[in-house]
Amino acid sequence: MKINFDMLGGDNSADTVINPREIFSLLPKKDPIYNYPRDVQTEVWNKWFDDNVRNNEYNLIKMNTGSGKTVVGLLILKSCLNEGKGPAVYIVPDPYLVSQVFEEARKLGIEVTDDEDSISFKKGQAILVINVYKLFNGKSSFGVHEKRIPIGSIIIDDAHACLDITESQFTMEIPYSTDLYTKLYRIFKGPLTEQYHTGILELEAQSPTVNMLVPFWSWQDNIKQVTEILYEAYRIAEEDYRKGKAVKDFDSLRFSWQLLKNCLPLSSCVFGSDKIEISPRCVPIDSIPSFVDCKRKIFMSATLADDSILVSHFNIDTEKIKLTITPESTDDIGDRMIVIPQEVNPDIKDIDIKEFLKEESKKHNVVVIVPSHYRAHFWSDSCDLILTASNLQEGITRLKNGHVGLVVLINKYDGIDLAKEACEILVIDGLPDVRRQIDKIEQGVLFGTDDTLSKTIQRIEQGMGRGIRSKDDYCVVFLMGRTLINNLYGEGAIDKFTPATKAQIKLSEQLAKQVKGASIWELKDVINYSLYRNTSWISKSKGVLLHLKYDATFKVNSVTKKQREAFNAALIRDYTKSVQLINEAVNETADLKSKGYLKQQLAEYLYFIDQEESHVTLKSAVNDNNLVLHPLEGIQYAKLQRFIGSQAVQASTFLGQKYNTTNKLVIGVNKLLEQLVFKPDSASVFEQACKELAYHLGFSAQRPEAEYKKGPDVLWEIGNLEYIVIECKNGATAPTINKHDCNQLNGSIVWFQEKYDSSCRFTPVMIHPFTVFEYASSPNPNIRIMNSEKLELLKSRVLGFTKAIASHGSFQDTRKIDELLNMYSLNASIFIREYTVGFTVK
């Protein structure tokens, strides 16, 4: 006999109740592994379900990686559907994670789809699960500048990763190989030359390191012509696409035009040797009305210690979100032993770590995250697999299915799960690279500021979370690379991590003190405490997390908030309000580099209403930060002042001011020397390190080309009116010095002779791997070369000098420093003879 269960009493339908915890209990088809929700999941559901919270337009949920965020998100959206707040959309960063959400939904018995045209989705019966690309693009099926598909509730999971992708979607790229590049270059070659003549030479020589920002006044003056050129190219590209003649070079234009067309005057344009990049100062998210009009927007993240990026990218109204939703405690994270070998022993080299990890990879899966293809080459002789976007999913599947060995992951710090044996040892090798050209320019202008540090720490923490995906998971995390370590121990850096990560780092510091000076091989016993689940280690590791609480405040930098509001005002042409807001941001900023960069933005908005005042403001900006754009009349060159006192006194004074402990001195110099390497796409970092090295040795230095837009890459003053005019060609790969580089150094010689009188003596030096000029070159006979061999010699002696100071234990003993400068052949009188050689012409 059949029974009609609909006639029976009892409200037990998972499609009618709206409390997520109750829905979880009532799901009839869920896998037995979901007998009970985790405590942290229930805590988050209960907080979100409060009437005063769930009906907010914006909510931010912070849960540690591996604490069951996906289940939390799916049940919240199921609740929204049951309440009639659909259609519901679950957003993840990439297609790989779409499949993971589908699998989680299948185990729960929740209906999902990846088809935005699905009737079940539109009727509010199924949750649409898509990657972020599908919603935020210039051809979005949800509508651009119109709402084709309404959204009632949306969750953006792994919000930090989605933010990066959204930013790239709102960036237009125009390849060098196109006529469109040539047309725009003709318009802006003159203004770019006025800013940076050498940069134009490098651009035309297709140097991979050059990125040139079009001055905002030239961009605004020519915006009508630029818009016409871009639109015509877009129209033709669309027509070709319809005819089946699509050219891949125009894909970015086709998918970004509709998003950017209304804010081109408020965009930055950067010329690189491979492409032009056009991007707005903030993401014009209003281009996607389906997202903007959604009544429930929920962001989920594990590693947003600073929430400002949600304002700059998603235009969150900070008045509508006061607190974030978090579990009661932070002990929802897995066990991480964080090991920093070069803090334990500064003598440990990268190659030592590589050899050690290769040996460990015979038993454990070791995953190394590197910032670039270039750094991947360092591991290529030891790794079993290199993963890029093209083979990522296949590689992750192999790791999850068994032992692979040592796997290198290129520039992928987020959006992947490597639970349990898939990754027992995780390595973050070096600082993450920024991706966009405008970010590279901003990084150079704001080098060393709190803002750049915050972004760096966030990326590192994202990477560190890849190896633990649940409370019961574990992973040993190696941090390596002098530059990364130096940033990690920069002022205030540790406080930028989330509470749980911060606690784990501090525990690892205590561990490091007990093994100070150990070799890399002696660390094997230490990491085995984690790998083989020593109960004492587990107790201590869990103990540091036990009583920690999440910080539930919604943290937004007031400067970022004003920058967003200024951009919004400019979109409706209220430039007076934009100027007012950025001026307020300038006045509350103490750091001169940041203040100068904000003044450049102030000048940009001023140009719409008062062009003369705009250039006056820009001149003031240069006084604060001489790496920003220079006004039309330029900035008068300030001669490099000769230092007062002996070289030893200068070195002692500088070192004492920069480092408060000898251990930090060793870490800082190691970082500096790590940046002085011959490799492509590193010119700016190399030149800055070259400048800083001068001060460590008791000299003075400038970067005239970067700071004044003319002159050599680096200028050293080494006492007694002696100077070294330096051109850095550390990215060169050809076995000869080309004519372009030769002419550049010859030009710098002329520049020096124009700026300094005959009482000043100088030596022109080119830092280049090789010493032979090509046949067509005409090198000045006084040129000296610091080649690969001499650069390595200099670095080894600087390191020896540094360790000797650290061993002596004092920066103040100028007599000892003078003795060490002579011992390591670093005194001014013999510097050129020791570290440069002559040249030949082919």
XYZ file of N, CA and C in Angstrom, residues 213 216 281 442 445-446 449 559 563 582 585-604 614 616-631:
141
model
N 53.994 54.965 -17.608
C 52.660 55.495 -17.352
C 52.438 56.770 -18.161
N 48.704 61.861 -16.798
C 47.235 61.994 -16.787
C 46.757 63.158 -17.637
N 41.077 53.495 -11.918
C 41.677 53.585 -10.581
C 40.944 52.684 -9.594
N 52.983 51.166 -9.412
C 52.606 51.578 -8.050
C 53.538 50.965 -7.019
N 56.675 53.032 -6.959
C 56.474 54.351 -6.345
C 56.314 54.232 -4.834
N 55.654 53.169 -4.378
C 55.336 53.012 -2.954
C 56.213 51.971 -2.275
N 56.396 50.948 1.698
C 55.341 51.581 2.500
C 54.465 50.518 3.156
N 41.772 56.036 3.996
C 42.292 56.581 2.729
C 41.691 55.820 1.554
N 39.428 57.286 -1.472
C 39.790 57.087 -2.873
C 38.601 56.519 -3.664
N 40.206 63.518 -1.847
C 41.616 63.132 -1.934
C 42.479 64.092 -1.117
N 42.448 62.861 2.268
C 43.320 61.683 2.385
C 44.789 62.090 2.480
N 45.175 63.101 1.698
C 46.553 63.616 1.752
C 46.867 64.131 3.154
N 45.944 64.889 3.715
C 46.188 65.526 5.012
C 46.282 64.538 6.164
N 45.687 63.352 6.014
C 45.746 62.378 7.104
C 46.838 61.327 6.895
N 47.655 61.521 5.856
C 48.723 60.563 5.552
C 50.071 61.146 5.961
N 50.801 60.408 6.799
C 52.089 60.891 7.298
C 53.256 60.421 6.436
N 53.182 59.188 5.947
C 54.283 58.639 5.156
C 54.459 59.452 3.873
N 55.666 59.949 3.639
C 55.888 60.861 2.515
C 55.704 60.179 1.157
N 56.131 58.934 1.044
C 55.947 58.243 -0.242
C 54.462 58.134 -0.582
N 53.670 57.737 0.414
C 52.229 57.602 0.196
C 51.580 58.959 -0.032
N 52.035 59.960 0.705
C 51.479 61.307 0.546
C 51.744 61.834 -0.864
N 52.959 61.611 -1.356
C 53.295 62.060 -2.703
C 52.439 61.383 -3.763
N 52.195 60.090 -3.591
C 51.378 59.359 -4.551
C 49.931 59.828 -4.511
N 49.429 60.126 -3.313
C 48.069 60.664 -3.193
C 47.973 62.050 -3.820
N 49.020 62.840 -3.685
C 49.012 64.172 -4.316
C 48.970 64.046 -5.831
N 49.617 63.015 -6.374
C 49.515 62.789 -7.815
C 48.060 62.521 -8.197
N 47.357 61.720 -7.395
C 45.940 61.467 -7.647
C 45.111 62.745 -7.490
N 45.471 63.570 -6.510
C 44.794 64.851 -6.326
C 44.976 65.721 -7.568
N 46.203 65.763 -8.079
C 46.489 66.547 -9.281
C 45.688 66.031 -10.479
N 45.495 64.725 -10.534
C 44.734 64.116 -11.630
C 43.286 64.601 -11.633
N 46.699 72.000 -10.923
C 47.038 70.585 -10.997
C 48.548 70.396 -11.047
N 50.843 72.578 -10.142
C 51.432 73.064 -8.884
C 51.375 71.944 -7.840
N 50.251 71.257 -7.773
C 50.081 70.146 -6.828
C 51.027 69.003 -7.153
N 51.197 68.733 -8.444
C 52.088 67.650 -8.840
C 53.536 67.965 -8.473
N 53.887 69.230 -8.574
C 55.247 69.632 -8.181
C 55.455 69.374 -6.693
N 54.429 69.643 -5.897
C 54.494 69.358 -4.468
C 54.597 67.856 -4.230
N 53.916 67.068 -5.058
C 53.966 65.610 -4.921
C 55.381 65.089 -5.122
N 56.084 65.664 -6.105
C 57.455 65.233 -6.396
C 58.376 65.520 -5.217
N 58.114 66.607 -4.512
C 58.938 66.934 -3.340
C 58.791 65.878 -2.243
N 57.614 65.247 -2.184
C 57.390 64.189 -1.193
C 57.880 62.832 -1.687
N 57.719 62.581 -2.974
C 58.085 61.287 -3.543
C 58.510 61.521 -4.983
N 59.818 61.528 -5.218
C 60.285 61.898 -6.559
C 60.156 60.779 -7.586
N 59.443 59.699 -7.237
C 59.176 58.642 -8.211
C 57.813 58.787 -8.879
N 57.027 59.793 -8.463
C 55.732 60.011 -9.104
C 55.946 60.729 -10.437
N 54.859 60.944 -11.193
C 54.943 61.709 -12.434
C 55.521 63.092 -12.169
N 56.256 63.616 -13.136
C 56.805 64.952 -13.000
C 55.985 65.939 -13.825
N 55.762 67.156 -13.306
C 54.955 68.139 -14.038
C 55.636 68.588 -15.324
